[in-house]
JSON list of C-alpha atoms in Angstrom, two decimals:
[
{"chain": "A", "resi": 156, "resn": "UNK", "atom": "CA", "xyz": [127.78, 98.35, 147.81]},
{"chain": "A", "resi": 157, "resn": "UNK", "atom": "CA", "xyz": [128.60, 96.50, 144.97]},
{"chain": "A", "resi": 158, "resn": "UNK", "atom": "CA", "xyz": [125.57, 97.36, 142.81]},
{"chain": "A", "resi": 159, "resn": "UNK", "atom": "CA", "xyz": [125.83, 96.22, 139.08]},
{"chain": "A", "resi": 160, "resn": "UNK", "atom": "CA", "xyz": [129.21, 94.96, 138.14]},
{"chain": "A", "resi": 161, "resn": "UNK", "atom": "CA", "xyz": [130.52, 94.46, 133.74]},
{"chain": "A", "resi": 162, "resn": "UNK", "atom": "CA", "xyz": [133.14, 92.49, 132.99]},
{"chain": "A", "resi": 163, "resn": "UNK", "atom": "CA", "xyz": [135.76, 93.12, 131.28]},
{"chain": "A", "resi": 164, "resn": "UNK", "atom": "CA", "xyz": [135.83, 97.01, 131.41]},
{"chain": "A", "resi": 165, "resn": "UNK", "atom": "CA", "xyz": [137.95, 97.28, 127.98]},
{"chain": "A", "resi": 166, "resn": "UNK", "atom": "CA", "xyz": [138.58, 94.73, 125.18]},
{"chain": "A", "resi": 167, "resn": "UNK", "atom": "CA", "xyz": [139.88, 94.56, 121.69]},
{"chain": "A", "resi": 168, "resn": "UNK", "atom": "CA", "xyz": [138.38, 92.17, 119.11]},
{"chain": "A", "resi": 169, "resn": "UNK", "atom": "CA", "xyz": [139.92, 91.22, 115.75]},
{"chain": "A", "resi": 170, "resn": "UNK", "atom": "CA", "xyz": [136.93, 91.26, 113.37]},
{"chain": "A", "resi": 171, "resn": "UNK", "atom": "CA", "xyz": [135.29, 87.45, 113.41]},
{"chain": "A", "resi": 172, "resn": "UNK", "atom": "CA", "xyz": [136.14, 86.65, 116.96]},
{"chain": "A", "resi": 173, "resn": "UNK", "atom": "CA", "xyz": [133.86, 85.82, 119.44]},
{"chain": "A", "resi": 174, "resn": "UNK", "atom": "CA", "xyz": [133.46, 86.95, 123.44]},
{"chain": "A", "resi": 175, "resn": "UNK", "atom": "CA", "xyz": [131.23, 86.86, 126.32]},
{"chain": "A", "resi": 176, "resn": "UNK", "atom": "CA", "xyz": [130.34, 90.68, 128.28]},
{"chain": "A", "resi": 177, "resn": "UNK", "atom": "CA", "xyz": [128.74, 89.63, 132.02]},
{"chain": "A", "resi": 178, "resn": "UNK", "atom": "CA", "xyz": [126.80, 91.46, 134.52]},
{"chain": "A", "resi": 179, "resn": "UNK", "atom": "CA", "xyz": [125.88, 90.66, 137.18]},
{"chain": "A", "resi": 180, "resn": "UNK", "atom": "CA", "xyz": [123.97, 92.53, 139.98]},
{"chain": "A", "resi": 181, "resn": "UNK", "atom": "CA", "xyz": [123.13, 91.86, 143.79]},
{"chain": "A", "resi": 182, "resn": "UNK", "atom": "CA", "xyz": [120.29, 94.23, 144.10]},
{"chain": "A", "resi": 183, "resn": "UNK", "atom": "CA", "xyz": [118.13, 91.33, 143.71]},
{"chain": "A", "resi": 184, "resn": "UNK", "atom": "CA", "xyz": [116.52, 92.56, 140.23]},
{"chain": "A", "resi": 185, "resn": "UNK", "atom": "CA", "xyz": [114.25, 91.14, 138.25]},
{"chain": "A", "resi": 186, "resn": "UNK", "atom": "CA", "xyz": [114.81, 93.46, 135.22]},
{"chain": "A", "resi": 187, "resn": "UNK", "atom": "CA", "xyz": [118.13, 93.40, 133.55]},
{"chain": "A", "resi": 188, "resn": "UNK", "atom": "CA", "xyz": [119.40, 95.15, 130.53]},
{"chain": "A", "resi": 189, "resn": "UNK", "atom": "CA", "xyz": [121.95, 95.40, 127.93]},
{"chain": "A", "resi": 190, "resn": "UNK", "atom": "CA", "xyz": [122.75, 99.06, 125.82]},
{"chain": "A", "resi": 191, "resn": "UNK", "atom": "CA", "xyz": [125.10, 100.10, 123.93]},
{"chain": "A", "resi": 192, "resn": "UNK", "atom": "CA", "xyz": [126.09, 103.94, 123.61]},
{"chain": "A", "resi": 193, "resn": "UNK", "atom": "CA", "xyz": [127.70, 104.80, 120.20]},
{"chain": "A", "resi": 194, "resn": "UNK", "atom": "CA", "xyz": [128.52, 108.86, 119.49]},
{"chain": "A", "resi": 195, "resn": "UNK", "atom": "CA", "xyz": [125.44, 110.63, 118.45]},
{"chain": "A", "resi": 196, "resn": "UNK", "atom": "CA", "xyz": [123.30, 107.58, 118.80]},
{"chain": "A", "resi": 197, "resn": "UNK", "atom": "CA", "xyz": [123.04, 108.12, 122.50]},
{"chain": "A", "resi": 198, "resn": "UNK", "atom": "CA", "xyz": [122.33, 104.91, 124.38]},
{"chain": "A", "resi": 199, "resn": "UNK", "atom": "CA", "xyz": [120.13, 102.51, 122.46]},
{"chain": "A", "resi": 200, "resn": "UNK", "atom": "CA", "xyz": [118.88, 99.06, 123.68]},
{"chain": "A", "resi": 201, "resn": "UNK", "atom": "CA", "xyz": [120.18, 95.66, 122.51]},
{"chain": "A", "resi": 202, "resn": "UNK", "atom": "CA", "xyz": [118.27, 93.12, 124.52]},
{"chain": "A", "resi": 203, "resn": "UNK", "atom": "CA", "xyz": [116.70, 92.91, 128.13]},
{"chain": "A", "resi": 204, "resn": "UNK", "atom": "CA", "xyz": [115.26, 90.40, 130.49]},
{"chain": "A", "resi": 205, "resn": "UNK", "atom": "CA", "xyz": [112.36, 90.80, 132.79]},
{"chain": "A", "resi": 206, "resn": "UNK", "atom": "CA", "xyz": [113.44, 87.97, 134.98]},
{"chain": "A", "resi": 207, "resn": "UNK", "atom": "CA", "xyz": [115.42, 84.79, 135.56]},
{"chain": "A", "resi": 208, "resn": "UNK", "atom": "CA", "xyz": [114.98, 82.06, 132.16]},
{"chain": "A", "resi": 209, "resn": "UNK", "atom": "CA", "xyz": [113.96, 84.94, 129.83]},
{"chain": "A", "resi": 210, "resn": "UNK", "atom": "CA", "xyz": [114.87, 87.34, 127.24]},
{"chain": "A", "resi": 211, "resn": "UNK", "atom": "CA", "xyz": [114.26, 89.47, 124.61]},
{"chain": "A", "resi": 212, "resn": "UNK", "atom": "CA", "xyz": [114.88, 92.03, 121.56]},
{"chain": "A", "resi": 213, "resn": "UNK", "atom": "CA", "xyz": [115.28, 95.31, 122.18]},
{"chain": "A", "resi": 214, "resn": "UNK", "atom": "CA", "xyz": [115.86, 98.61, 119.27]},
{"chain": "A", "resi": 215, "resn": "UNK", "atom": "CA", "xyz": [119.48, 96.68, 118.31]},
{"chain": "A", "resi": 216, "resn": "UNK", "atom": "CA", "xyz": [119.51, 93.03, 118.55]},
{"chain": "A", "resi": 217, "resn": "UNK", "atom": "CA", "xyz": [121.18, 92.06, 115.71]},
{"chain": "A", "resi": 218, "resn": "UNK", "atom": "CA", "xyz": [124.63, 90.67, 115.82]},
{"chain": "A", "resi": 219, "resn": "UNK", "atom": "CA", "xyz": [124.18, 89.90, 119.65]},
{"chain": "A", "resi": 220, "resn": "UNK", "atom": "CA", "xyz": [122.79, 86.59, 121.99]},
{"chain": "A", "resi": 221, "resn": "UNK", "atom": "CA", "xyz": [122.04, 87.09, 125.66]},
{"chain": "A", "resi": 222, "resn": "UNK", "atom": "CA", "xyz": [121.21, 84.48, 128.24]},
{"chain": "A", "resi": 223, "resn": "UNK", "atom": "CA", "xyz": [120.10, 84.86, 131.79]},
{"chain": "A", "resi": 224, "resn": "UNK", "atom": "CA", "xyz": [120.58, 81.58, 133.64]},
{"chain": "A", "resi": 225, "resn": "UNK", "atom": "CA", "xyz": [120.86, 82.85, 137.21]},
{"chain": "A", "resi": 226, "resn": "UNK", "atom": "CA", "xyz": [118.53, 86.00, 138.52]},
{"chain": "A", "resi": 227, "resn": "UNK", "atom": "CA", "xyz": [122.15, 88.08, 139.52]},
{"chain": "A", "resi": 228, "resn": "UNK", "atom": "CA", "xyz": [124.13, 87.80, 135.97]},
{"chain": "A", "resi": 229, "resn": "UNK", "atom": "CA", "xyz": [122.97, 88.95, 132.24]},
{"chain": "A", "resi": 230, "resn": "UNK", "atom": "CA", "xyz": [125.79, 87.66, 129.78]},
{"chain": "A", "resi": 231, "resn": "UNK", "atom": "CA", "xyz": [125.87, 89.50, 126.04]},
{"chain": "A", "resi": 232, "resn": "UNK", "atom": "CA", "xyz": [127.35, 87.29, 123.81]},
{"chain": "A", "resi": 233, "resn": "UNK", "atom": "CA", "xyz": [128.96, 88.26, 120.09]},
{"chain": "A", "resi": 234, "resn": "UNK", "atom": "CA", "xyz": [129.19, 85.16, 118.18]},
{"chain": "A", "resi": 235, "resn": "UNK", "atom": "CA", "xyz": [131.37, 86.80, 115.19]},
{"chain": "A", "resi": 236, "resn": "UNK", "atom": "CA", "xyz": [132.25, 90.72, 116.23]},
{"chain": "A", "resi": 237, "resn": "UNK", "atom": "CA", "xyz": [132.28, 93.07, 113.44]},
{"chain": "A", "resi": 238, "resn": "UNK", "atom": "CA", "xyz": [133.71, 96.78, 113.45]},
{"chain": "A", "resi": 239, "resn": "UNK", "atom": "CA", "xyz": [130.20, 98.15, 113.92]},
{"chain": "A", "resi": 240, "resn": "UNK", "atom": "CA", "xyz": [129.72, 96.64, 116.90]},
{"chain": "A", "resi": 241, "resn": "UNK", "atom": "CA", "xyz": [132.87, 99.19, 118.37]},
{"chain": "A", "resi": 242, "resn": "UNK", "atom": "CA", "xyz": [130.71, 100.50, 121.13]},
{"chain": "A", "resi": 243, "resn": "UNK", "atom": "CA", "xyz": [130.28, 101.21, 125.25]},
{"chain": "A", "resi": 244, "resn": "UNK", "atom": "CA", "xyz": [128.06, 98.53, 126.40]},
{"chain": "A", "resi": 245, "resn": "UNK", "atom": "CA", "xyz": [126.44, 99.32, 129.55]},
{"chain": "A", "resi": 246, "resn": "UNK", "atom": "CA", "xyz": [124.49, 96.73, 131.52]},
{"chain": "A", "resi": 247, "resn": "UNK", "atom": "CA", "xyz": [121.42, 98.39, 133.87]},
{"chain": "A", "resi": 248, "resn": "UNK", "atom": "CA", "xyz": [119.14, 96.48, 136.51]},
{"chain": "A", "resi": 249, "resn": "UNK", "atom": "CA", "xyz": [115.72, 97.61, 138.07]},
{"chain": "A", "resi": 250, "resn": "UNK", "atom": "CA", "xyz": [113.47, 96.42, 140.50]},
{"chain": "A", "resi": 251, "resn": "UNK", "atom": "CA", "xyz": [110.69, 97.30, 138.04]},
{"chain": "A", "resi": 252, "resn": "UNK", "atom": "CA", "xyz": [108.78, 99.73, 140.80]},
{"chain": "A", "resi": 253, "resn": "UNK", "atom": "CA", "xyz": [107.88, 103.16, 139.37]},
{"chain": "A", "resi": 254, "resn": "UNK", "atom": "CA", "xyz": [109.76, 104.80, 142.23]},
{"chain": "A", "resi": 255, "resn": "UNK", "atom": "CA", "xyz": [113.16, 103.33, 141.59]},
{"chain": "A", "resi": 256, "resn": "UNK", "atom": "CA", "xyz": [115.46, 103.90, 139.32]},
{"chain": "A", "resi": 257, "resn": "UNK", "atom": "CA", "xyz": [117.65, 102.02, 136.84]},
{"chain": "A", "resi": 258, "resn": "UNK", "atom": "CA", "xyz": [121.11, 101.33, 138.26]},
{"chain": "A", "resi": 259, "resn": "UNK", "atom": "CA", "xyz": [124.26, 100.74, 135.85]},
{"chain": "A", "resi": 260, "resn": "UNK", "atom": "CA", "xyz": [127.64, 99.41, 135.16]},
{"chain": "A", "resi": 261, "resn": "UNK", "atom": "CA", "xyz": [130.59, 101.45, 134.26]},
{"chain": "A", "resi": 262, "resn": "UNK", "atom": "CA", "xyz": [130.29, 99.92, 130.92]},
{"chain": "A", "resi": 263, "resn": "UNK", "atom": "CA", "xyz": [132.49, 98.04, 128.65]},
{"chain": "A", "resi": 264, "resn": "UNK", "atom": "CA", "xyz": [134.47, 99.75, 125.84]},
{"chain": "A", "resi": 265, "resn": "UNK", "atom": "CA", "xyz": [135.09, 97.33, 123.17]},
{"chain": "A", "resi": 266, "resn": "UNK", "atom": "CA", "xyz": [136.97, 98.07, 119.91]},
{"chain": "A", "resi": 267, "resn": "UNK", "atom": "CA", "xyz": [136.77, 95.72, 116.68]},
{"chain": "A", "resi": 268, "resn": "UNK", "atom": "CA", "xyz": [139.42, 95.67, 114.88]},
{"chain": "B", "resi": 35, "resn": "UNK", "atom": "CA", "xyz": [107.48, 105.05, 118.75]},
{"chain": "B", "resi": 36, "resn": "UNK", "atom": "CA", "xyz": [108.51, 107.34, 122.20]},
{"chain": "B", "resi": 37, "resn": "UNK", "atom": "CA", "xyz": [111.22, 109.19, 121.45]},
{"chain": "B", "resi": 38, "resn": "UNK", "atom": "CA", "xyz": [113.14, 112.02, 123.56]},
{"chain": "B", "resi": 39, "resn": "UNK", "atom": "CA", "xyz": [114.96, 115.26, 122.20]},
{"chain": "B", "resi": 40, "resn": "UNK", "atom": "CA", "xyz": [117.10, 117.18, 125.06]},
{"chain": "B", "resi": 41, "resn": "UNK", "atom": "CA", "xyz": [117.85, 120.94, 123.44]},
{"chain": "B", "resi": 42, "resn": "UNK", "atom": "CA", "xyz": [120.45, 122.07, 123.37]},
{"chain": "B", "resi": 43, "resn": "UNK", "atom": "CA", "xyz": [123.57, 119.78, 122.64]},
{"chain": "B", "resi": 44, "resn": "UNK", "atom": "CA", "xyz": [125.87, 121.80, 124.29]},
{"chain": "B", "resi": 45, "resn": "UNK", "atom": "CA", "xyz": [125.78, 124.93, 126.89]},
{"chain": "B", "resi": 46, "resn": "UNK", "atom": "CA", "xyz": [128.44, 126.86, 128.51]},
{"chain": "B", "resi": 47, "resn": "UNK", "atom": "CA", "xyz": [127.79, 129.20, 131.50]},
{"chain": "B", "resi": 48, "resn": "UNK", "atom": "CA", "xyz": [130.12, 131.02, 134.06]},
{"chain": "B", "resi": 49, "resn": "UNK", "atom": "CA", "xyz": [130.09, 129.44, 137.76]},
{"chain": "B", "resi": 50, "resn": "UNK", "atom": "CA", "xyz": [127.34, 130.37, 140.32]},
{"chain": "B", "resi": 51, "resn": "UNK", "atom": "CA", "xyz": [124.99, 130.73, 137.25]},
{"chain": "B", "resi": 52, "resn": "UNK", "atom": "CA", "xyz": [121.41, 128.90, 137.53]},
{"chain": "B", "resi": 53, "resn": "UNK", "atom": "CA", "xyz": [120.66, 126.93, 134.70]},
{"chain": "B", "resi": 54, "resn": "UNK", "atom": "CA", "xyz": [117.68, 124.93, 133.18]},
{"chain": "B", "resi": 55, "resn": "UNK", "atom": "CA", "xyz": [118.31, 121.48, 130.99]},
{"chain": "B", "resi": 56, "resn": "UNK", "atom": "CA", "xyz": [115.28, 120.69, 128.65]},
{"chain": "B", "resi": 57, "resn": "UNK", "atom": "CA", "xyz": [114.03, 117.77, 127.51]},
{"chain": "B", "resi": 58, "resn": "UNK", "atom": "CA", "xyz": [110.66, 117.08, 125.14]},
{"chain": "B", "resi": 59, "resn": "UNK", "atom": "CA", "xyz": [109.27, 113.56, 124.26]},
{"chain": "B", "resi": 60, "resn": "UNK", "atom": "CA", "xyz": [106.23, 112.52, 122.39]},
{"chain": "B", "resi": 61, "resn": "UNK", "atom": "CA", "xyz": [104.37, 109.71, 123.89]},
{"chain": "B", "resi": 62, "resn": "UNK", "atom": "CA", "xyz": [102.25, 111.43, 127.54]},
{"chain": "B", "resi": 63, "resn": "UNK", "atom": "CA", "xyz": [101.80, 107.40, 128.47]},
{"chain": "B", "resi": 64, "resn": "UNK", "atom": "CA", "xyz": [104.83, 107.32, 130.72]},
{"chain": "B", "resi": 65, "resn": "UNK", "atom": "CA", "xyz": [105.84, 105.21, 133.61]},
{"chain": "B", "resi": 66, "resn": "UNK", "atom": "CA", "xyz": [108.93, 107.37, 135.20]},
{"chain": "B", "resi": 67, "resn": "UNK", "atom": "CA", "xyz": [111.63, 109.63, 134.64]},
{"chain": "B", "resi": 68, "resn": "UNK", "atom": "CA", "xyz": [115.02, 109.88, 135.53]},
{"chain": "B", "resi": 69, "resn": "UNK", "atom": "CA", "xyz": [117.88, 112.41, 134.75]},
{"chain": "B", "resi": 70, "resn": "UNK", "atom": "CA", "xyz": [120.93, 110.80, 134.64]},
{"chain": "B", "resi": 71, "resn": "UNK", "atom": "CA", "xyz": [124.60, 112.23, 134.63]},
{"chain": "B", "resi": 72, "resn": "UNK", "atom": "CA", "xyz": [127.51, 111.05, 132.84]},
{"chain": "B", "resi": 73, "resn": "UNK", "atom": "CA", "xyz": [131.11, 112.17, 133.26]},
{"chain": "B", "resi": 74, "resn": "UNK", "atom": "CA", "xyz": [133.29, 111.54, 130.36]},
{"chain": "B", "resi": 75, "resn": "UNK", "atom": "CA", "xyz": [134.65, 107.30, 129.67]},
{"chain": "B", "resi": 76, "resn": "UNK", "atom": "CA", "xyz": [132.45, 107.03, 133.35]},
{"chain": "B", "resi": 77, "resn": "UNK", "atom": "CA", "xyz": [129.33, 105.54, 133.63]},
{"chain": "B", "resi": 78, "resn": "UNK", "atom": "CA", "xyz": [125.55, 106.83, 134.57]},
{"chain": "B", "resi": 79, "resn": "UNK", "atom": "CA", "xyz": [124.78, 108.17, 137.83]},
{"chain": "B", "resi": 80, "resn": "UNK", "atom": "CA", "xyz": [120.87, 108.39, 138.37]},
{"chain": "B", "resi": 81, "resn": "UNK", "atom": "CA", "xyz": [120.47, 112.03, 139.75]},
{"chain": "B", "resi": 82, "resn": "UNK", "atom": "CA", "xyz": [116.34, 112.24, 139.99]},
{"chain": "B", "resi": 83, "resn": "UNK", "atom": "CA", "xyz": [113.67, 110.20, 139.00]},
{"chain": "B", "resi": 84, "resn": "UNK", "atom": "CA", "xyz": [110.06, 111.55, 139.03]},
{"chain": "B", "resi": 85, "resn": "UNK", "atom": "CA", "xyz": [107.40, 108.98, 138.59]},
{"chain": "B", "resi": 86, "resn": "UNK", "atom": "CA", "xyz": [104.31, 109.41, 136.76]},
{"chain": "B", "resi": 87, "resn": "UNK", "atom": "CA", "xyz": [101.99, 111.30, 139.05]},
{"chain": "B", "resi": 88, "resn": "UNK", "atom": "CA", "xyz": [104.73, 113.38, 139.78]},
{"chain": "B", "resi": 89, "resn": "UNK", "atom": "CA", "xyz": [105.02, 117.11, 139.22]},
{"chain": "B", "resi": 90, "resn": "UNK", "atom": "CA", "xyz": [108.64, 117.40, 140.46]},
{"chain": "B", "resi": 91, "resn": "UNK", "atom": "CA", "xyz": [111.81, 116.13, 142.62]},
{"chain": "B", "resi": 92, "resn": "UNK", "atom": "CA", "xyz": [114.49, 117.93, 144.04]},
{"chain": "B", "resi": 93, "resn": "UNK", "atom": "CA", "xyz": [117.91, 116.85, 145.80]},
{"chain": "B", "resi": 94, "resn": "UNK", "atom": "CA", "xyz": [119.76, 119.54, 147.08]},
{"chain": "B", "resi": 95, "resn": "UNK", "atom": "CA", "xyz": [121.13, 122.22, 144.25]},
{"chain": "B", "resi": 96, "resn": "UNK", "atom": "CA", "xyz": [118.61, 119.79, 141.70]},
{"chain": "B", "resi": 97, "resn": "UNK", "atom": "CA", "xyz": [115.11, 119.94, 141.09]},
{"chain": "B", "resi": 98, "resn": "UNK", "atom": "CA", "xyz": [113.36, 118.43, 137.97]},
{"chain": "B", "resi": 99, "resn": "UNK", "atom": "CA", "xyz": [109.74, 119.19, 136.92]},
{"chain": "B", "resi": 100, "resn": "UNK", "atom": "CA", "xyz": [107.68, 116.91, 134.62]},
{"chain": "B", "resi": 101, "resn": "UNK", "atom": "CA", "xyz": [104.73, 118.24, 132.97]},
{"chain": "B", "resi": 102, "resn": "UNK", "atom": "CA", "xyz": [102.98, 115.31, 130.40]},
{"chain": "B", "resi": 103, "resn": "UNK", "atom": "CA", "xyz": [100.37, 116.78, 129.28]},
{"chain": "B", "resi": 104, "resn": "UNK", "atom": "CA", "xyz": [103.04, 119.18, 127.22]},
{"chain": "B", "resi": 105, "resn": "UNK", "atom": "CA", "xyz": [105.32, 116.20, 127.00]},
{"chain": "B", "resi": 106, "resn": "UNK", "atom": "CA", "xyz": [108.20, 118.13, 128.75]},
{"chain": "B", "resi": 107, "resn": "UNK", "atom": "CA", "xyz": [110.62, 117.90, 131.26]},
{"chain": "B", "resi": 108, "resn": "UNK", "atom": "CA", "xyz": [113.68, 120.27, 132.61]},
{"chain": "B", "resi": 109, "resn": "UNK", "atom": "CA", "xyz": [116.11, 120.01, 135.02]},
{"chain": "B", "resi": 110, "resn": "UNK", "atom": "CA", "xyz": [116.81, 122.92, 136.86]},
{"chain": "B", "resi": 111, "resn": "UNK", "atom": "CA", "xyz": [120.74, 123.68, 138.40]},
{"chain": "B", "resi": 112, "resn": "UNK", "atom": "CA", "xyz": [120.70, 126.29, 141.19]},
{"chain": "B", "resi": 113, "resn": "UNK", "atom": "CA", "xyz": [124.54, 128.24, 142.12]},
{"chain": "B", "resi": 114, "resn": "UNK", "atom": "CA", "xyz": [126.18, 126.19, 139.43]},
{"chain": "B", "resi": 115, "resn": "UNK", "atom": "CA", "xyz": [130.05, 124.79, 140.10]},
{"chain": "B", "resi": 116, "resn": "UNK", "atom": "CA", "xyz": [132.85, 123.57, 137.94]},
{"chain": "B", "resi": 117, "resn": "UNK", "atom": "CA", "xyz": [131.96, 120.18, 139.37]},
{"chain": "B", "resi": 118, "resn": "UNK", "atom": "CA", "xyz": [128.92, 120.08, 137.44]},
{"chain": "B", "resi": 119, "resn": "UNK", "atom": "CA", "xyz": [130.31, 119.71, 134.26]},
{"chain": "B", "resi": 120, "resn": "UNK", "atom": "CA", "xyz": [129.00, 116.39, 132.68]},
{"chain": "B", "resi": 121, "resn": "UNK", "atom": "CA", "xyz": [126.87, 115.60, 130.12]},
{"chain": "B", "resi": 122, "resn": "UNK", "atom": "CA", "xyz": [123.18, 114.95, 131.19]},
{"chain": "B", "resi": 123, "resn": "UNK", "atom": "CA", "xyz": [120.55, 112.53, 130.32]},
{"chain": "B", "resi": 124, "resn": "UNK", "atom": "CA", "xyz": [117.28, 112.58, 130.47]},
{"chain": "B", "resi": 125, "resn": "UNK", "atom": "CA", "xyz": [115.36, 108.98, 129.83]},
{"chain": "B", "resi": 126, "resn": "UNK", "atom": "CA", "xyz": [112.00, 107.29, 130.11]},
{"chain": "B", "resi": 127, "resn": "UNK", "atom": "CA", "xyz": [110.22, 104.48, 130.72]},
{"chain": "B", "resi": 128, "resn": "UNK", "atom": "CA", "xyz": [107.01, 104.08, 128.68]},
{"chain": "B", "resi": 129, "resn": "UNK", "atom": "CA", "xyz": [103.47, 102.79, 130.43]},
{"chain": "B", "resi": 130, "resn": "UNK", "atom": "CA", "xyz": [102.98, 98.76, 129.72]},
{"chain": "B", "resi": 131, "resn": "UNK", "atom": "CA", "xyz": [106.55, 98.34, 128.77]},
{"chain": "B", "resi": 132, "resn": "UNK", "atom": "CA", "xyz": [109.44, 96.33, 129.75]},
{"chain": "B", "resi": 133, "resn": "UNK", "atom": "CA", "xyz": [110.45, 99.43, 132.53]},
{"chain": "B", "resi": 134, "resn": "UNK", "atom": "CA", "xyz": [113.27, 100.13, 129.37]},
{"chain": "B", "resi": 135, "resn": "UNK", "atom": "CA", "xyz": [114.79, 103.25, 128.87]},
{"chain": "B", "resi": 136, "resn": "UNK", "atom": "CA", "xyz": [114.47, 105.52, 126.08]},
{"chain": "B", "resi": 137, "resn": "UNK", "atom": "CA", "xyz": [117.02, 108.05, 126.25]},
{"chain": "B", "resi": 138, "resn": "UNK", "atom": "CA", "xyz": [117.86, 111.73, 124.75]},
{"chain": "B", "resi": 139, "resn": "UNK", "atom": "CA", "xyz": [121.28, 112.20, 123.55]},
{"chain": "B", "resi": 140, "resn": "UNK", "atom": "CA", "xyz": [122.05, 114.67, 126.23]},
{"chain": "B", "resi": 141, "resn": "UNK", "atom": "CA", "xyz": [123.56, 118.21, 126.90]},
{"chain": "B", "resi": 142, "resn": "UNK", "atom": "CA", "xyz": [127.19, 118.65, 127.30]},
{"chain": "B", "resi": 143, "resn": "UNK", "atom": "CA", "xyz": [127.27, 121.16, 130.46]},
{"chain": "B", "resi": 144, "resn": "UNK", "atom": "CA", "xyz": [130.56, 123.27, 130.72]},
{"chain": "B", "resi": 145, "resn": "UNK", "atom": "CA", "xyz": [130.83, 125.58, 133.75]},
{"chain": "B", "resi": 146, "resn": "UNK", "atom": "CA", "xyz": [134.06, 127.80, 133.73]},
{"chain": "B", "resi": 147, "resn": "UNK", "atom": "CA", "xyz": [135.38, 129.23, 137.10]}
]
């Protein structure tokens, strides 16, 4: 009962340095997503993919890369990290039907130094 | 733009108290919508979704209603218990998107024994 799995679950970052977040899911989803959730922000999208070879923007793109090689894994990439990108990144995956839900990580918390 | 308001930030009742979470958005076009629960540094726990021709779900001391045309949704908590302290989210998915979430920035519950 795996479900959707992130990778690491806490980092730190000196400002400038670059790292890789993965999910990766074995629901068999076609839909997978990246947020992050910042204190009164609530949880705002950064980029999503509605099945294997493709991606897109979502609200907060900037700053970010994605890439979604194999159906099971979403990676969020951050070329050069900056101190605004401190955040909980949480990584969700649906089937797409109308009767089921989203199902998510236990997030990443990542802190930029 | 869809975007969701849950009122009120924070609420603090005594235990065995039934409660009602709100939750307003502005576009009727929906696909389905789920109230989520989130325990502090956890992750999101789907609680009930309620799709589109919906009126209302319930799972055990939960029930949610959805009325569209008024562009509202609560979440009711029968015989509340310490346990239930969390914050909540409510989210949606908007018809002819990319089934991604647009989320409220929840209600802090606090029940004291």
């Amino acid at each position: 009962n795996a479900g959707v799995t992130q990778t690491p679950k806490f980092r730190v970052l000196k400002t400038g340095q670059s790292m890789t977040l993965l999910c990766a899911q074995d629901m068999n989803h076609e839909y997978m997503y990246w947020y992050r959730q910042d204190p009164g922000m609530g949880l705002r999208l950064i980029h999503y993919s509605v099945g294997e070879g493709t991606t897109a923007k979502g609200e907060v793109p900037d700053g970010y890369n994605v890439s979604r090689l194999k159906k099971q894994n979403f990676l969020l990439g951050l070329e050069s990290a900056a101190p605004s990108q401190t955040s909980v990144y949480f990584c969700a995956s649906t089937s797409g039907r109308s009767n089921q839900p989203q199902h998510f990580g236990d997030g990443t918390r990542l802190s930029i130094l | 733009k869809q975007e969701v308001t849950q009122i009120p930030a924070a609420l603090s009742v005594p235990e065995g108290e039934n409660l009602v979470l709100n939750c307003s958005f502005t576009d009727s076009a929906i696909y389905n919508l789920q109230w989520f629960r989130q325990d502090p540094g956890k992750g999101l726990t789907s609680l009930l979704l309620i799709q589109s021709s919906q009126r209302e779900q319930t799972s055990g001391r939960l029930n949610a209603s959805l009325d569209k045309s008024s562009g509202r949704s609560t979440l009711y908590i029968a015989a509340s218990q310490p346990g239930d302290s969390a914050t909540y989210l409510c989210a949606l998915i908007s018809s002819g998107s990319a089934r991604q979430l647009t989320f409220g920035s929840g209600t802090q519950l606090t029940v004291l024994p």
